[in-house]
XYZ file of C-alpha atoms in Angstrom:
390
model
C -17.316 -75.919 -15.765
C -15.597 -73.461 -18.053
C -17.033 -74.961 -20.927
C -20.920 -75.074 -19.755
C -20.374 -71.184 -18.928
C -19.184 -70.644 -22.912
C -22.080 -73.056 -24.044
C -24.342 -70.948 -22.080
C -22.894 -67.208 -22.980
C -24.200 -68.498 -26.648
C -27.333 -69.647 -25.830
C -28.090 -67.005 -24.020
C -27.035 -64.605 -26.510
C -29.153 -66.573 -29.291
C -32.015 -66.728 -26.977
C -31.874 -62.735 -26.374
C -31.479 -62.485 -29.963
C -34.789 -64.415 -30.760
C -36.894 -62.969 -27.896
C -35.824 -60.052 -29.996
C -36.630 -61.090 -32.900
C -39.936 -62.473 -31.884
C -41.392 -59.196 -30.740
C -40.442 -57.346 -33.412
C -42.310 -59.267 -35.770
C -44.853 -59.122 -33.257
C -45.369 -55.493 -32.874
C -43.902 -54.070 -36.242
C -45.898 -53.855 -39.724
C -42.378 -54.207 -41.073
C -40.696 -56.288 -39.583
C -38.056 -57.700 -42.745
C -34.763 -55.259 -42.249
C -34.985 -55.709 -38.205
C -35.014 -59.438 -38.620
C -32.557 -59.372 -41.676
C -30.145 -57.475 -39.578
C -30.561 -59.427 -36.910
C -29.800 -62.442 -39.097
C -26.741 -60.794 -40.439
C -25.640 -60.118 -36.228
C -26.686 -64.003 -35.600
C -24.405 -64.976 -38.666
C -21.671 -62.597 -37.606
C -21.769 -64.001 -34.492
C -21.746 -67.708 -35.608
C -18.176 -66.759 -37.800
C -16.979 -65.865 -34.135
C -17.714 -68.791 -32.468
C -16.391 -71.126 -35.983
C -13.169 -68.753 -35.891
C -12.307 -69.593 -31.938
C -12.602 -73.518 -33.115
C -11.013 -73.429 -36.117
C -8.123 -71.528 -34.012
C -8.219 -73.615 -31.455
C -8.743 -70.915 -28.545
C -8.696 -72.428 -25.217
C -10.563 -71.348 -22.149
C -11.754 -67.848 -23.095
C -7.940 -66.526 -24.181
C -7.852 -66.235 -27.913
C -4.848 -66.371 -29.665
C -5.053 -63.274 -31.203
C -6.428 -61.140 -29.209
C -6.860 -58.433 -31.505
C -9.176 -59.820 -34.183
C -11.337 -60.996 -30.951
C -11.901 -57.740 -30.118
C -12.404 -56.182 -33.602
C -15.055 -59.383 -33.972
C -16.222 -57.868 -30.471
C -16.535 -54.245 -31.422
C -18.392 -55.036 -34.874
C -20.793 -57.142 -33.089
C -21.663 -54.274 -30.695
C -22.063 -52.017 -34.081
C -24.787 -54.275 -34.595
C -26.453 -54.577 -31.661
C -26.919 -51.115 -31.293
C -27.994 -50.704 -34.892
C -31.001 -53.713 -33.914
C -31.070 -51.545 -30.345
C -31.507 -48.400 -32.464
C -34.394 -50.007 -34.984
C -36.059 -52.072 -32.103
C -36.405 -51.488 -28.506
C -36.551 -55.316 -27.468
C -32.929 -56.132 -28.405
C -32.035 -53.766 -25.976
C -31.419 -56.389 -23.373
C -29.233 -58.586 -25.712
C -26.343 -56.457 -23.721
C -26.702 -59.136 -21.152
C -24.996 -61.497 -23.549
C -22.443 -59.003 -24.610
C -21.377 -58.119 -20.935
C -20.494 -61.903 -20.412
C -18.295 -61.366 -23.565
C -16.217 -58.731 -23.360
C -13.977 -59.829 -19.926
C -12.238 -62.450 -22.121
C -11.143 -60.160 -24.456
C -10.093 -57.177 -22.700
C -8.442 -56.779 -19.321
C -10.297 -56.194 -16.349
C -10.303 -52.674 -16.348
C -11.154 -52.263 -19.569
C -13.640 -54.664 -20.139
C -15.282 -53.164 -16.782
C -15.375 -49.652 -18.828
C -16.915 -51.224 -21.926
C -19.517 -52.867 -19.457
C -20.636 -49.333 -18.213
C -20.515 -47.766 -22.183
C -22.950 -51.217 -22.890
C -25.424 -50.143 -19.747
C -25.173 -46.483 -20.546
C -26.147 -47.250 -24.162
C -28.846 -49.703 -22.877
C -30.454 -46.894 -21.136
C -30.229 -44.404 -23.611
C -31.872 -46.595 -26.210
C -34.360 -47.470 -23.960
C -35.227 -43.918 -22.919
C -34.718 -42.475 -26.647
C -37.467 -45.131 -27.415
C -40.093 -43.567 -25.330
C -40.064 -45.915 -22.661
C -42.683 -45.241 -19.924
C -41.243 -47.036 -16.817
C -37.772 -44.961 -16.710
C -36.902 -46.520 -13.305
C -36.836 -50.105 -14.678
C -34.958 -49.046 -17.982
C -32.211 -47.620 -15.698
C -32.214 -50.359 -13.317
C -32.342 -53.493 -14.999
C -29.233 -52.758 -17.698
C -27.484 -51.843 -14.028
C -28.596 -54.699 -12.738
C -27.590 -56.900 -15.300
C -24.142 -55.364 -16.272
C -23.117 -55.870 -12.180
C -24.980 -59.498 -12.306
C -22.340 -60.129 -15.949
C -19.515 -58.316 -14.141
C -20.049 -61.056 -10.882
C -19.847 -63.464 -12.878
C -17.157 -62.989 -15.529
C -15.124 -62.375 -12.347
C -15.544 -65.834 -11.219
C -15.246 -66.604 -15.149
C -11.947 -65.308 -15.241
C -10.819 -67.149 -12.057
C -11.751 -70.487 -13.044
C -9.522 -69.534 -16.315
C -6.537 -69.193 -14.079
C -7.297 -72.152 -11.967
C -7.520 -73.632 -15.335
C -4.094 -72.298 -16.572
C -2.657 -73.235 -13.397
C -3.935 -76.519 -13.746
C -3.415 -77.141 -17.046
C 0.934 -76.395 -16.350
C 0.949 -78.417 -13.799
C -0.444 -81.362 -15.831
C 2.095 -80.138 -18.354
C 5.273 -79.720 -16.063
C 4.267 -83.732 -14.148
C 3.809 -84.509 -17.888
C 7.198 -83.014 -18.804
C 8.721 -84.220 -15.280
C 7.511 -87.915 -15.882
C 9.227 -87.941 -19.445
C 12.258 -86.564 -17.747
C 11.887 -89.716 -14.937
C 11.668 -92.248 -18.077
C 14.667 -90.565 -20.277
C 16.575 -91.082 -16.967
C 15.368 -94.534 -16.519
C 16.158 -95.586 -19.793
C 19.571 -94.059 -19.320
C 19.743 -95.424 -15.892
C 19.150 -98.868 -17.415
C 21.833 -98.043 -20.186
C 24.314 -97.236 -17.338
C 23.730 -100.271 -15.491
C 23.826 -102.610 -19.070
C 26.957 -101.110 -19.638
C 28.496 -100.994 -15.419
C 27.774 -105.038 -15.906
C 29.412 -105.084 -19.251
C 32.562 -103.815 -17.947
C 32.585 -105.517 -14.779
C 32.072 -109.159 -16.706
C 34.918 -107.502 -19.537
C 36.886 -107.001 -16.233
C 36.638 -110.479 -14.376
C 37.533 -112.388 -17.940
C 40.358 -110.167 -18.085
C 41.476 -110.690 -14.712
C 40.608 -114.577 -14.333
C 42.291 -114.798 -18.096
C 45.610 -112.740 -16.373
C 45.656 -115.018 -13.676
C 44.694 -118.514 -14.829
C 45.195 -119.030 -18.507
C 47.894 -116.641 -19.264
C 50.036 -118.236 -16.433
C 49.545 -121.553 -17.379
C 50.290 -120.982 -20.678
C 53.773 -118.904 -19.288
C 54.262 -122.338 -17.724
C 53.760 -124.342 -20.385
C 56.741 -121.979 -22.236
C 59.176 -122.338 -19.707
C 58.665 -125.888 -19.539
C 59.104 -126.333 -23.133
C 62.267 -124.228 -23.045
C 63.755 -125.841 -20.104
C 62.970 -128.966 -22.181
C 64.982 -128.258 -25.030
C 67.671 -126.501 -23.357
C 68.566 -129.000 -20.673
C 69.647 -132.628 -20.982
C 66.626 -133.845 -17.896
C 64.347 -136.811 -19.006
C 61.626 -135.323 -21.695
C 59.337 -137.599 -20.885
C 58.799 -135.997 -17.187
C 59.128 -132.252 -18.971
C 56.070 -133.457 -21.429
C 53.748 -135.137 -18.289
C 54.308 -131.713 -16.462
C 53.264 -129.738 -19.738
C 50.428 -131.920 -20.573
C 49.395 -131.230 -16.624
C 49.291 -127.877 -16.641
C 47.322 -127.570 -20.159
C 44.652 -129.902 -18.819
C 44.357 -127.662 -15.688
C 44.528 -124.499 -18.038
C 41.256 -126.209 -20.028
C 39.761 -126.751 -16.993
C 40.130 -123.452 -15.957
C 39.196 -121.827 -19.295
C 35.654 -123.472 -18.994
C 35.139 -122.273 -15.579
C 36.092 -118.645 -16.207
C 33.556 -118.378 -19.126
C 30.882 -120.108 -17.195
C 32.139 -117.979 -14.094
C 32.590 -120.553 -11.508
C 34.581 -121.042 -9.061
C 38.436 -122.267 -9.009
C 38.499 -126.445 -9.181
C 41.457 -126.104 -7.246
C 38.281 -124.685 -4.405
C 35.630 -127.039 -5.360
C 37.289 -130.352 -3.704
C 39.663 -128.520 -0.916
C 40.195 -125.236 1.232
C 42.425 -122.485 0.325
C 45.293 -124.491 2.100
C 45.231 -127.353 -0.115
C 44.653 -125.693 -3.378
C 47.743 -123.154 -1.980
C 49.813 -126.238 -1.175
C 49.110 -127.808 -4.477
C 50.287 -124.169 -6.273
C 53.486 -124.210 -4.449
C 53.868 -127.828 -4.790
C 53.938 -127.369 -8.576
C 55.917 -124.731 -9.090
C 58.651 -126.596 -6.996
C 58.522 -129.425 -9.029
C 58.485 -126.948 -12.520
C 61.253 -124.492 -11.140
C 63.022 -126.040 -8.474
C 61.891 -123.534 -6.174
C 61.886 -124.472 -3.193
C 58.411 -123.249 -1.953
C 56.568 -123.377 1.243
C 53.433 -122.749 3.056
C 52.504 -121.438 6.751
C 49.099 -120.985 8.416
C 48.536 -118.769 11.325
C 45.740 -118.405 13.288
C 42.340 -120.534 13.540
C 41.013 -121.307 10.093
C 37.542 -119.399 9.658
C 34.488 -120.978 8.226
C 35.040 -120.672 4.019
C 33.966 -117.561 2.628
C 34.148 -118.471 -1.478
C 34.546 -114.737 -2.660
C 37.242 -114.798 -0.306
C 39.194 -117.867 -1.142
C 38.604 -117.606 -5.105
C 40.331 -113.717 -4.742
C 43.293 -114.685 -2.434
C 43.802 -118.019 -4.874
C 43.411 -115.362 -7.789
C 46.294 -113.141 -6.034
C 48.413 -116.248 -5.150
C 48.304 -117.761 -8.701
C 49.218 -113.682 -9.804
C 51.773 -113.333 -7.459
C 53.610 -117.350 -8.135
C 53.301 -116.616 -11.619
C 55.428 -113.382 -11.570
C 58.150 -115.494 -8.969
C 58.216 -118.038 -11.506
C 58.876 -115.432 -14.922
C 60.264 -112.715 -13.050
C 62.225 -112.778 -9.429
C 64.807 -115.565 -10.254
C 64.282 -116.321 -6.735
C 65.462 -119.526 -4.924
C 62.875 -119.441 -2.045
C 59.174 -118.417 -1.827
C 57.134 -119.063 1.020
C 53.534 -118.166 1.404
C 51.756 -117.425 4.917
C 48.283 -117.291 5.741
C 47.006 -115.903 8.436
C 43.669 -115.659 10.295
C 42.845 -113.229 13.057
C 39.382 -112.256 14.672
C 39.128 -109.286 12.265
C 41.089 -110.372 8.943
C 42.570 -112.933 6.436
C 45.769 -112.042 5.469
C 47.958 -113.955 2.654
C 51.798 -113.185 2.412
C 54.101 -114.323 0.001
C 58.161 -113.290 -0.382
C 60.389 -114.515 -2.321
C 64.215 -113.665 -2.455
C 64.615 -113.304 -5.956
C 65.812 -110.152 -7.816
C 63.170 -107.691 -6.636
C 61.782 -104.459 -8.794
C 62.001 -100.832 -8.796
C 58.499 -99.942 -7.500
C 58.280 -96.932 -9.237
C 58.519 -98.727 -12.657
C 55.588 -101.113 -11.817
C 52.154 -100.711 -13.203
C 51.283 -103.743 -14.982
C 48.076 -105.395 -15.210
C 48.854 -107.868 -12.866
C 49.154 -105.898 -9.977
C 46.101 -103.372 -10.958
C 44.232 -106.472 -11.094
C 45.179 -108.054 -7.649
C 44.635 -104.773 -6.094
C 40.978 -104.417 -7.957
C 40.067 -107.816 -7.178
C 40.660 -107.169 -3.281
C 39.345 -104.044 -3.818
C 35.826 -105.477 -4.569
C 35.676 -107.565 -1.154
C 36.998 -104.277 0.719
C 40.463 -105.379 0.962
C 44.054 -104.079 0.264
C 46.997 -105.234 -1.694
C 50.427 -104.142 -0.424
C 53.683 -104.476 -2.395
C 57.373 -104.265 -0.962
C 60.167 -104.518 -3.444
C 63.115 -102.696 -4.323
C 66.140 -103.863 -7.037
C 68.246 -107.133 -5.114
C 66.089 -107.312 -1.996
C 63.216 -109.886 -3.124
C 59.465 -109.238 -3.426
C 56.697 -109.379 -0.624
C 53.244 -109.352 -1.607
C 50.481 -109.120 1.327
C 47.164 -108.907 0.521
C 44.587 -108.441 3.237
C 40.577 -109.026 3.249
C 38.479 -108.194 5.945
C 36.736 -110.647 7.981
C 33.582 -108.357 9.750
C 32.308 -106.890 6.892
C 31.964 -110.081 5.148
C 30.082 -112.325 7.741
């Protein structure tokens, strides 16, 4: 819309312009300096329009403002010099009324409107015009007809600017939702990176680095005591196989084999079944409650934490008894194990065994709890719960 009202301020100031021309030739014997300087407003007029493009002037507000209206002012020298020489370019002010509201303000260009009209009538009245009612009345007609309509010009340029932010501001908001996005992505590439990095490091603590422990005591026990190597090797050739096996299933991520063929009681039995026959031990297991239907999350983290837990009686606690209890209740599934061994100062403990039990329960909504203190043993109770599970 804005642009068919430019397209037509030109045409209508070309048309004026020719009308002009027309009768001038028509009813002069001299016609050559009104139409030259007419051709010299027409080409002065033409530099306007090629300086708004080359500028790139949008919607009626130049850029600078100033050399609009100094191209505005010398164009009105002209007209009245053609206005002056010629009576019939006297109502080439139309065109010139529909120009001046983009340059000026309202108030201003509303006073150069009434200087136009004024000017309008003089010429026409200083030309000897004999219908003075319709020389005063049609330049007032015309300059409130132009000042209508650059009015509703000038608000279509605002709807326009309005407009044309709010494109820019979804434009800018939309390139803000994509940089966040992409960041968002970034986050989450990065929140699964560390949570894999995590799980290796915690499946590493609790499988492969205690069988390999394991496999060191053995082979110390071996050489230091006078016991039958033979039985010392079949134990340490045991637990590396299982270590293998459990190396391959941490990197593919799958479950514990100690889960795939048997509940958590079994594959509990069979942990403190071997670490009676490597220590001597003794070791035992108690269940409590009504076994639940098998939640795998739930048995491969309370495996994790027994395997965690054995593995520091077995290094650490120099204990002579362990016994593990696991319980079932309608709300929870709760795993004990105390030993009588040597016990810790708690306030010294922070090792990544224990941040890793206690992040590993953490997950499933569960707790880790740790009792110790120097000569009374260790208990361990870890504690996942049932409801928000099923």
């Amino acid at each position: 819309m804005l642009r068919v009202m430019q397209v037509g301020a030109h045409l209508l100031f070309f048309l004026l312009l020719s009308v002009g021309i027309v009768r001038a030739v028509a009813d002069s014997d001299h016609p050559a300096p009104v139409v030259s300087l007419a051709a010299v407003v027409a080409a002065w007029y033409l530099c306007g329009i090629w300086f708004v493009r080359r500028r790139g002037l949008e919607n009626g507000e130049p850029i600078e403002r100033r050399l609009g209206q100094l191209w505005f002012a010398v164009l009105v020298v002209g007209w009245l010099m053609l206005m002056l020489a010629d009576a019939n370019f006297v109502w080439l002010a139309f065109a010139l009324f529909f120009l001046c509201f983009p340059l000026f303000s309202t108030p201003i260009a509303l006073t150069v409107t009434a200087v136009l009209t004024g000017a309008a009538i003089a010429a026409t009245l200083w030309h000897g015009t004999t219908n003075t009612a319709a020389s005063i009345v049609g330049p007032v007609f015309g300059a409130a007809a132009a000042a209508g309509m650059a009015v509703v010009y000038q608000q279509l340029v605002r709807q326009s600017t309005q407009r044309q932010q709010l494109v820019d501001e979804l434009t800018e908001a939309h390139r803000e939702l994509l940089d966040a996005q992409d960041e968002l992505v970034a986050l989450q590439r990065e929140t699964g990176a560390l949570a894999e990095r995590s799980r290796l490091a915690r499946d590493i603590h609790d499988t492969l680095a205690q069988g390999f422990s394991s496999i060191l005591l053995l082979s110390r026990a071996g050489q230091r005591g006078p016991g039958d190597p033979t039985a010392i090797f079949t134990q340490i050739a045991e637990t590396a196989q299982q270590n293998l096996v459990e190396a391959r299933r941490v990197v593919e991520a799958l479950a514990p084999a100690a889960l795939e063929t048997a509940p958590l009681q079994s594959a509990l039995r069979r942990l403190l079944d071997q670490l009676q026959r490597q220590t001597g031990i003794t070791a035992e297991l108690i269940t409590d409650g009504e076994t639940m239907s098998p939640i795998m999350d739930y048995d491969v983290a309370l495996l994790r934490v027994a395997q965690s837990a054995l593995a520091n009686v077995r290094l650490h606690s120099q204990a002579r008894r362990v016994r593990a209890t696991l319980s079932y209740s309608s709300d929870e599934v709760r795993l004990d194990i105390v030993d009588d061994g040597i016990g810790f100062d708690q306030r010294e403990a922070g090792g990544f065994g224990l941040r890793s039990m206690r992040d590993r329960l953490a997950e499933l909504g569960g707790t880790l709890v740790v009792e110790s203190a120097p000569g009374d043993g260790t208990a361990v109770a870890a504690t996942l719960p049932i409801g928000r599970s099923a």
